[in-house]
Backbone as JSON, one array per atom type, in Angstrom:
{
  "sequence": "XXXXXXXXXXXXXXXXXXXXXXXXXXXXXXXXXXXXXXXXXXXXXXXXXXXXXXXXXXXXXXXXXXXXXXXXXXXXXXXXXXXXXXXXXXXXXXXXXXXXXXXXXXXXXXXXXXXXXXXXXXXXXXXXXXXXXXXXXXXXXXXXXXXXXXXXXXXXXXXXXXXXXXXXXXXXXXXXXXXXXXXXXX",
  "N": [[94.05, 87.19, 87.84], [97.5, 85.99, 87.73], [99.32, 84.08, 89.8], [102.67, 83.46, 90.65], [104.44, 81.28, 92.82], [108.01, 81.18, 94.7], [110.07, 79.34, 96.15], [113.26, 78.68, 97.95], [113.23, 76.13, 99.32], [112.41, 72.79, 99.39], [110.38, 72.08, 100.71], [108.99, 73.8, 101.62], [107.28, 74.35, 99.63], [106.09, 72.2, 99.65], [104.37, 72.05, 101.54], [102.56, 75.05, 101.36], [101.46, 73.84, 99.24], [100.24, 72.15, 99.65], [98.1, 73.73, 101.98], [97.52, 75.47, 100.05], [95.56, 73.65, 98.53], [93.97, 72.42, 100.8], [92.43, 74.64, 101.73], [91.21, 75.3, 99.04], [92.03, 77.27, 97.31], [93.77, 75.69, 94.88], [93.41, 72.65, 93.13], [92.45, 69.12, 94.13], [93.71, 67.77, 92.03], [95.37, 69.16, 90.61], [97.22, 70.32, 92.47], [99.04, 68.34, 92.71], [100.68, 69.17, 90.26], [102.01, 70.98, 90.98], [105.14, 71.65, 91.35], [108.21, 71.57, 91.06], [108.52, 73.37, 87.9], [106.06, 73.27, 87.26], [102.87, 73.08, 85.26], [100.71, 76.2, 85.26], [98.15, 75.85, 88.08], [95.11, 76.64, 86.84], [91.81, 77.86, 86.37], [89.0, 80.25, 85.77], [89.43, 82.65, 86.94], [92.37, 83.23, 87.38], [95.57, 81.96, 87.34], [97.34, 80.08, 89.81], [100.44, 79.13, 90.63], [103.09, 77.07, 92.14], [106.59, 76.82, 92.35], [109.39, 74.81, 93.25], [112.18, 77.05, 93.22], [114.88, 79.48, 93.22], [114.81, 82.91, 93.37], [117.06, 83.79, 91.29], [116.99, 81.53, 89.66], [114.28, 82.06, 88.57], [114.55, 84.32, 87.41], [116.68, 84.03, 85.52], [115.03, 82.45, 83.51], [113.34, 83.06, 80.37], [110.94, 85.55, 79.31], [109.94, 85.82, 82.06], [108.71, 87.51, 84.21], [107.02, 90.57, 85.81], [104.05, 91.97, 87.5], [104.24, 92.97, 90.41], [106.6, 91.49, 92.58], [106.76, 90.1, 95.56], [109.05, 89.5, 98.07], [109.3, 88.18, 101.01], [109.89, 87.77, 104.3], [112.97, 87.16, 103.47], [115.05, 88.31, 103.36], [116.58, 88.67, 105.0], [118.0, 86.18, 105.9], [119.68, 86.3, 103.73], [123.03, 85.86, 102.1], [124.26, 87.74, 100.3], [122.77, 90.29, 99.55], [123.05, 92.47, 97.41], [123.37, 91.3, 95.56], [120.72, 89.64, 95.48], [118.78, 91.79, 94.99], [119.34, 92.64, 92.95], [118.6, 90.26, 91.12], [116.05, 90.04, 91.89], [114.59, 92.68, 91.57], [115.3, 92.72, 88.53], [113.42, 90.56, 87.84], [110.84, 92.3, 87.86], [108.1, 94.27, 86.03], [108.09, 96.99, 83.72], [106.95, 99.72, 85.56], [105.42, 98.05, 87.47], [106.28, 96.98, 90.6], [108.23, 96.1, 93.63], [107.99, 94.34, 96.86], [109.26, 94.27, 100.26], [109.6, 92.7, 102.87], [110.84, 92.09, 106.08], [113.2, 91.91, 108.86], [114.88, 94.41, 111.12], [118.08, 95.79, 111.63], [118.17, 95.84, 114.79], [119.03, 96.3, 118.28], [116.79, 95.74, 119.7], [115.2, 94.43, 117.63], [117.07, 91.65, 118.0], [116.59, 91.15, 120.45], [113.56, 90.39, 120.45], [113.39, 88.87, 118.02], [115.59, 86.31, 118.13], [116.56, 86.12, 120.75], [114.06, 85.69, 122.01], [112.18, 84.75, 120.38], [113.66, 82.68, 119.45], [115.08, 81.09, 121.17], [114.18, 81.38, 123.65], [111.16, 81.17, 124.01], [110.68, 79.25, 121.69], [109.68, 79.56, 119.04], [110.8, 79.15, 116.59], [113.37, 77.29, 115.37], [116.37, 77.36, 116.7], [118.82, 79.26, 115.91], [117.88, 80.19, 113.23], [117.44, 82.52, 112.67], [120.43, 85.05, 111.65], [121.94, 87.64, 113.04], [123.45, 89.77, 112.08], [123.13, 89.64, 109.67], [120.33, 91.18, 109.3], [118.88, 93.17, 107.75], [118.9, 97.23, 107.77], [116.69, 99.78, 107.21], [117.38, 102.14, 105.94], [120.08, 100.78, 104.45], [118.2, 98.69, 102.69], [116.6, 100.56, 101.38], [118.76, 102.12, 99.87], [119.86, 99.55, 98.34], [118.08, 99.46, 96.92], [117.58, 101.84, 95.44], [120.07, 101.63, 94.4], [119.03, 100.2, 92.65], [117.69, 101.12, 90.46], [115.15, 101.69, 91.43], [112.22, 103.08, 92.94], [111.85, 104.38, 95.82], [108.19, 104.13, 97.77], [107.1, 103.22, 100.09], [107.14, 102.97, 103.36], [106.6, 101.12, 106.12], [106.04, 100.35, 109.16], [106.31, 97.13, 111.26], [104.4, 94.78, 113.57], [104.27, 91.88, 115.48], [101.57, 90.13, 117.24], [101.63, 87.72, 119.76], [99.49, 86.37, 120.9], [97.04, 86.74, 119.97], [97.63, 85.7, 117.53], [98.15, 87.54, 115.16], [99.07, 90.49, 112.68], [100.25, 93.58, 112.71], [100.55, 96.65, 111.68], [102.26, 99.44, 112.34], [103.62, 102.32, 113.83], [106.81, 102.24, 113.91], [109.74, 101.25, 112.97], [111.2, 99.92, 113.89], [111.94, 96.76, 114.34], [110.0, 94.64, 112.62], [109.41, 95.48, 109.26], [108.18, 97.09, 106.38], [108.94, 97.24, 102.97], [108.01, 99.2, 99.94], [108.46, 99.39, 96.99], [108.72, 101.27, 93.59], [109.32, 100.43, 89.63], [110.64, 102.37, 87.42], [108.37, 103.35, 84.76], [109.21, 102.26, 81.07], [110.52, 104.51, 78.66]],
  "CA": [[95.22, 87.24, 88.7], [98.18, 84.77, 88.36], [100.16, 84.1, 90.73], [103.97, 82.29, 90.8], [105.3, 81.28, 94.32], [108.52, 79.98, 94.42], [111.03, 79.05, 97.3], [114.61, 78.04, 97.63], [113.3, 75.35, 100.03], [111.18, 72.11, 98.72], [109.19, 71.74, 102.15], [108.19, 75.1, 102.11], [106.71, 74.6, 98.73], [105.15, 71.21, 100.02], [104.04, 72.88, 102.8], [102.05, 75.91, 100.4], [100.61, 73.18, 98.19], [98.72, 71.69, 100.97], [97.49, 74.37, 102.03], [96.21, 75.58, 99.0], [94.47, 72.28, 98.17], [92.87, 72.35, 101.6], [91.71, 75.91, 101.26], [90.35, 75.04, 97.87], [93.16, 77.43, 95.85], [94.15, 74.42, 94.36], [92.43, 71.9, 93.16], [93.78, 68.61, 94.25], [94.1, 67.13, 91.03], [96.01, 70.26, 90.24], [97.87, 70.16, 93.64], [100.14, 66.75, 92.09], [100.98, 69.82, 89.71], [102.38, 72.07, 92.0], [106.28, 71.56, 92.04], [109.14, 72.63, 89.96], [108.43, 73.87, 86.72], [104.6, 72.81, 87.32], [101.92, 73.58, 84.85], [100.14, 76.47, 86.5], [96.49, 75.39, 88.13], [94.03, 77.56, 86.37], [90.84, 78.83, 86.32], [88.16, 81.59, 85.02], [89.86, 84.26, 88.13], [93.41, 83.48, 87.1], [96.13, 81.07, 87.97], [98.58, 79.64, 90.89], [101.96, 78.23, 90.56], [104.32, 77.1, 93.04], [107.83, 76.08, 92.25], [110.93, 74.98, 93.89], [113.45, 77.42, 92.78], [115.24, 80.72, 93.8], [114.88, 84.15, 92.56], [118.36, 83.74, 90.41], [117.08, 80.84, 88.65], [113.28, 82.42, 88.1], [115.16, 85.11, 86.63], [116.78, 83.34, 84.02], [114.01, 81.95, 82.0], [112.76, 84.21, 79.0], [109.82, 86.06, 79.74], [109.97, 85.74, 83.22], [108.47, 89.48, 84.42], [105.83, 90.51, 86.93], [103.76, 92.85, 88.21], [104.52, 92.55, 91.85], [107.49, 91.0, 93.44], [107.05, 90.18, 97.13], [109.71, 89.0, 98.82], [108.98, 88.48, 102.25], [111.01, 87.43, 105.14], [113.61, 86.34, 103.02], [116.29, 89.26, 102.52], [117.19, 88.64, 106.19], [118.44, 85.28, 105.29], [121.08, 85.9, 102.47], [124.13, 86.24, 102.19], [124.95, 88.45, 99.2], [121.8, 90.89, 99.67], [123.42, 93.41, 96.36], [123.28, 89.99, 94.44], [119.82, 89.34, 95.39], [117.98, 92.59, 94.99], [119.73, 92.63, 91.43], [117.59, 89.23, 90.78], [114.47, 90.74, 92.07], [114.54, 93.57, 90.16], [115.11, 92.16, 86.89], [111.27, 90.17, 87.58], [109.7, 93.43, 87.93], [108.48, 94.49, 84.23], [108.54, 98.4, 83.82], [105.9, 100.09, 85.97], [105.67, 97.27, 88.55], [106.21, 96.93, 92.31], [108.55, 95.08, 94.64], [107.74, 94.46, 97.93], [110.08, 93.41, 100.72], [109.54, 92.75, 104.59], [112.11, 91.83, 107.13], [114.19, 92.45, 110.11], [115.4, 95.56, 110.91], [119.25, 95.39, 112.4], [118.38, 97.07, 116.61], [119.16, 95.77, 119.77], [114.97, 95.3, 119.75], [115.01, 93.21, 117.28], [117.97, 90.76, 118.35], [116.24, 90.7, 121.86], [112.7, 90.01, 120.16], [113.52, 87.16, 117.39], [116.37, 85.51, 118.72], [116.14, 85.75, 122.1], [112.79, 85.61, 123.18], [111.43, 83.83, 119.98], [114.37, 81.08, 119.33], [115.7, 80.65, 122.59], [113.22, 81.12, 124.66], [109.53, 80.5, 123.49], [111.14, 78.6, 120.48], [108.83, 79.71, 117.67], [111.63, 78.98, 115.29], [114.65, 77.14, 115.52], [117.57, 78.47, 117.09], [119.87, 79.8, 114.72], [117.09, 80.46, 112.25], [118.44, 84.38, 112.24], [121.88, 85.57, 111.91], [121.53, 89.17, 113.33], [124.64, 90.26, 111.27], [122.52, 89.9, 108.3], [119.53, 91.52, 109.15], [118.98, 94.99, 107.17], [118.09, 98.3, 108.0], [115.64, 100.57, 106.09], [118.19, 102.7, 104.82], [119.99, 99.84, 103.45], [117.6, 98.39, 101.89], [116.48, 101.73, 100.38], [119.61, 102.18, 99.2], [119.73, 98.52, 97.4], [116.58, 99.93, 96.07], [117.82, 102.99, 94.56], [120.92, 101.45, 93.85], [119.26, 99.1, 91.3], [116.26, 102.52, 89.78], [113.65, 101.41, 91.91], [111.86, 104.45, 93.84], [110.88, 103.67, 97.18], [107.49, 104.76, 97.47], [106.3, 103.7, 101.24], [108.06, 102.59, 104.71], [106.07, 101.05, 107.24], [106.58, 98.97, 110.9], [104.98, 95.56, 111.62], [104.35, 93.96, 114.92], [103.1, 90.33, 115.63], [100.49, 89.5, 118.78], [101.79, 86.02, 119.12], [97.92, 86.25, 121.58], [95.82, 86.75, 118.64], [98.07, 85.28, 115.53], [98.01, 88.8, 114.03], [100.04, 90.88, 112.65], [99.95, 94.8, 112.59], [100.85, 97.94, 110.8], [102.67, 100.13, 113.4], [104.43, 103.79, 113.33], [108.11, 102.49, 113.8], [110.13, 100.14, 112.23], [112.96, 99.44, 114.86], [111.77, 95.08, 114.54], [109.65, 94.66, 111.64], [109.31, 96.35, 108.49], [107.98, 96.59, 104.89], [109.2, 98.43, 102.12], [107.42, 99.32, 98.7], [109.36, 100.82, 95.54], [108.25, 101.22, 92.04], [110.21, 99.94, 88.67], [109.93, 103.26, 86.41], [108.02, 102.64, 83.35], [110.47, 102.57, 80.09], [110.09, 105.63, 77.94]],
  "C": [[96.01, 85.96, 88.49], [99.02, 85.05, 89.22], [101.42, 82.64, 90.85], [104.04, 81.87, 92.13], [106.77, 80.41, 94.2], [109.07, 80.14, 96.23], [112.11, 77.88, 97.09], [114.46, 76.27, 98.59], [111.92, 74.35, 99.28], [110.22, 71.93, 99.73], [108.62, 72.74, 101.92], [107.22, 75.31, 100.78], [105.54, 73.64, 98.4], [104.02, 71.51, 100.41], [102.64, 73.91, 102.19], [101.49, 75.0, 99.55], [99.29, 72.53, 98.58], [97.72, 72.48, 101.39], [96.42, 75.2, 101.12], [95.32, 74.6, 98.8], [93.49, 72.72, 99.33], [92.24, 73.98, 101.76], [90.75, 76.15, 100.11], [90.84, 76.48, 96.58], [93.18, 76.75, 95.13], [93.55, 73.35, 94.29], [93.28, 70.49, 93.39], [94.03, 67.71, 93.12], [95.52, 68.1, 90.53], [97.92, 70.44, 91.54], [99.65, 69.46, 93.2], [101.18, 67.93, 91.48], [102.44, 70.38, 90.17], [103.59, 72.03, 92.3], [107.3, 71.83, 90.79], [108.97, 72.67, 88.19], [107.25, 72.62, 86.03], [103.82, 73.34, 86.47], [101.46, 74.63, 85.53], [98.49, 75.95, 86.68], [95.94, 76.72, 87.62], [92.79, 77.7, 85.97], [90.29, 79.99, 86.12], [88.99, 82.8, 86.42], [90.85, 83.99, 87.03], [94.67, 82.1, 87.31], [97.03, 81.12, 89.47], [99.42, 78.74, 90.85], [102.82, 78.37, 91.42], [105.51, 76.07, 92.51], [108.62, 76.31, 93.01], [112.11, 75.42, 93.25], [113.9, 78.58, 93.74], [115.27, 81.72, 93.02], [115.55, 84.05, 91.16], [117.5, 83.0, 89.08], [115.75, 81.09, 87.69], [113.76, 83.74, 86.81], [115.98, 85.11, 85.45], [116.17, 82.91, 82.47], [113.34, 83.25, 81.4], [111.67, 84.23, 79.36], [109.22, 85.95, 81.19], [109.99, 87.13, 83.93], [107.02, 89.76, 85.35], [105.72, 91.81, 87.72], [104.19, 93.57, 89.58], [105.34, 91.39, 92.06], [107.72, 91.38, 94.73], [108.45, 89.09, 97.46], [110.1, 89.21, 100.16], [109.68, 87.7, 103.84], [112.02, 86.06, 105.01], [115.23, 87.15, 103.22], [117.85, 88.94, 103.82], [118.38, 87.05, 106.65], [119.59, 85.4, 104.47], [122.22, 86.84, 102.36], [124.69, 87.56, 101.43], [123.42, 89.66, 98.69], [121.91, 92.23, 98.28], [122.36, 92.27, 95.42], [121.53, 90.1, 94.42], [118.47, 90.22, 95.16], [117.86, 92.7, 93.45], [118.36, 91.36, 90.6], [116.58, 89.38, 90.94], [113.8, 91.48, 91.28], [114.38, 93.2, 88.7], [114.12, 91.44, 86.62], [110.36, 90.82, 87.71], [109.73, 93.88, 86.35], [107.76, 96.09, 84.9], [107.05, 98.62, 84.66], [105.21, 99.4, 87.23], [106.48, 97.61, 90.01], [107.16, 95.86, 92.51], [108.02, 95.92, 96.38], [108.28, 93.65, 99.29], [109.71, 93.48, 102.52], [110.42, 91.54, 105.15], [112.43, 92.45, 108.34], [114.67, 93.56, 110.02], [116.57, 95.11, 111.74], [119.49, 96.21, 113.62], [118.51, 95.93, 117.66], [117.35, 94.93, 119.63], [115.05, 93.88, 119.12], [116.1, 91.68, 117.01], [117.07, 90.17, 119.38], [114.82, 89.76, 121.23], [112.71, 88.76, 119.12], [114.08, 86.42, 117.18], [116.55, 85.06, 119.54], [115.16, 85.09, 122.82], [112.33, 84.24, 121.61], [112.37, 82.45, 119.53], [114.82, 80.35, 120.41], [114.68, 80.34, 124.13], [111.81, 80.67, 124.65], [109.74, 79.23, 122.04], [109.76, 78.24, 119.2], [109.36, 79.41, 117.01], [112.35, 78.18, 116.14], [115.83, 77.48, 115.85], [118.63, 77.89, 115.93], [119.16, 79.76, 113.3], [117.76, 81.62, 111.57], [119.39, 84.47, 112.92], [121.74, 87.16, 111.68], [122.48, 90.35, 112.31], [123.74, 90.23, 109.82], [121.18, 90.27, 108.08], [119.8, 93.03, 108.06], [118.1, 95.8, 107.48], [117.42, 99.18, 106.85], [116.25, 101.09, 105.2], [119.37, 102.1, 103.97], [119.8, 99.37, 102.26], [117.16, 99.02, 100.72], [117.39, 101.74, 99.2], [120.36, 100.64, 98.11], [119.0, 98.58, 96.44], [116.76, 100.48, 95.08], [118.96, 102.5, 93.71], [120.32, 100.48, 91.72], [117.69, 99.96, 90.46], [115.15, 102.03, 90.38], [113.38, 102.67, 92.65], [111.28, 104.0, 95.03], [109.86, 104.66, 97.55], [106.85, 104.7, 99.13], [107.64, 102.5, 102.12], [107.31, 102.46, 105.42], [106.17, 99.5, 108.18], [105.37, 98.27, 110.91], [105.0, 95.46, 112.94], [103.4, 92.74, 114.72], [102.79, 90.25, 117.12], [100.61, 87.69, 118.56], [100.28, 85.75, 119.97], [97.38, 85.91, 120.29], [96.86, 85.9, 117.32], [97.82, 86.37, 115.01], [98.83, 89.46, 113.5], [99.59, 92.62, 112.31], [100.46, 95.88, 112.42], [100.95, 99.14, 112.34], [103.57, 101.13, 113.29], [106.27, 103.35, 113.33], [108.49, 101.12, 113.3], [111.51, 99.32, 112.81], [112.57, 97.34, 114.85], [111.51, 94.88, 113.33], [109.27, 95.35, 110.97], [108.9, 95.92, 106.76], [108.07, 97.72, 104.19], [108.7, 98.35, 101.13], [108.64, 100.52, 98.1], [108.91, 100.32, 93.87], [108.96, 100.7, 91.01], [110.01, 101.2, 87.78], [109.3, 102.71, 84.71], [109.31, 103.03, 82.16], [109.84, 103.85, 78.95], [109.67, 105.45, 76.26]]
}
């Protein structure tokens, strides 16, 4: 198994390096590694690489292709959401998976992670999410299809901020995760 990680943010890639080290992902000699256009750490499983970049610019470099592309509560974030599915896509190599979870755009989920979790319990930062740029399923779908991906499954999240959990739930009016395929090339 290797595994890339990147992010448009360098804390958040700080942040992920640490954690691997102290988990024992990462070894911490390897750790030092761990930042833009880092060796990857590797071992007899596979490797792990984290860089500070963004989709766009992962998508640039030659031979840059992958099984699985998660991108996970990011979509809800950007501005130009055509632009950025386009960049996704093009790191899936034929036969491959993306995989995207986010916000859905309901009353629910305005009240639930703006309201209650920036404003009022302040899990985040207020003005983390701009509700205007959340997306809905069919949307997204349709970003999906737009760029030959097949969307293959649709299913609702919920978080127990009690337990720290998170859980696979019949509707998708808050959180949501979508799977779609890349067709193989003929």
């Amino acid at each position: 198994l290797h595994v890339t990680a990147i992010d448009a943010a360098a804390k958040n890639i700080e942040v992920a390096t640490k954690h691997a080290t102290e988990t024992g992902l990462l070894s911490p000699e390897k750790s030092s590694e761990a930042s833009d256009a880092s060796p990857a750490a590797k071992d007899k499983k596979g490797s792990l690489q984290y860089r500070h970049m963004t989709a766009d610019a992962l998508a640039t470099e030659v031979g840059a292709s992958f099984d699985l592309v998660v991108c996970s509560e990011v979509i809800e974030h950007v501005s130009d959401v055509p632009l950025m599915m386009q960049h996704l896509v093009s790191l899936i190599k034929p036969g491959g998976g993306l995989l995207v979870t986010t916000l859905n755009r309901t009353t629910l989920s305005y009240a639930l992670s703006i309201v209650a979790a920036e404003r009022i319990l302040n899990l985040v930062p207020s003005g983390t999410h701009d509700w205007s740029k959340y997306v809905t399923p069919d949307e997204l779908r349709n970003h999906m299809a737009g760029n030959g991906l097949q969307v293959t499954r649709l299913i609702g999240a919920a978080y127990n901020g009690l337990s720290d959990e998170w859980y696979v739930v019949p509707e998708t009016s808050v959180n949501y995760l979508m799977f779609a395929t890349k067709p193989r090339e003929a």
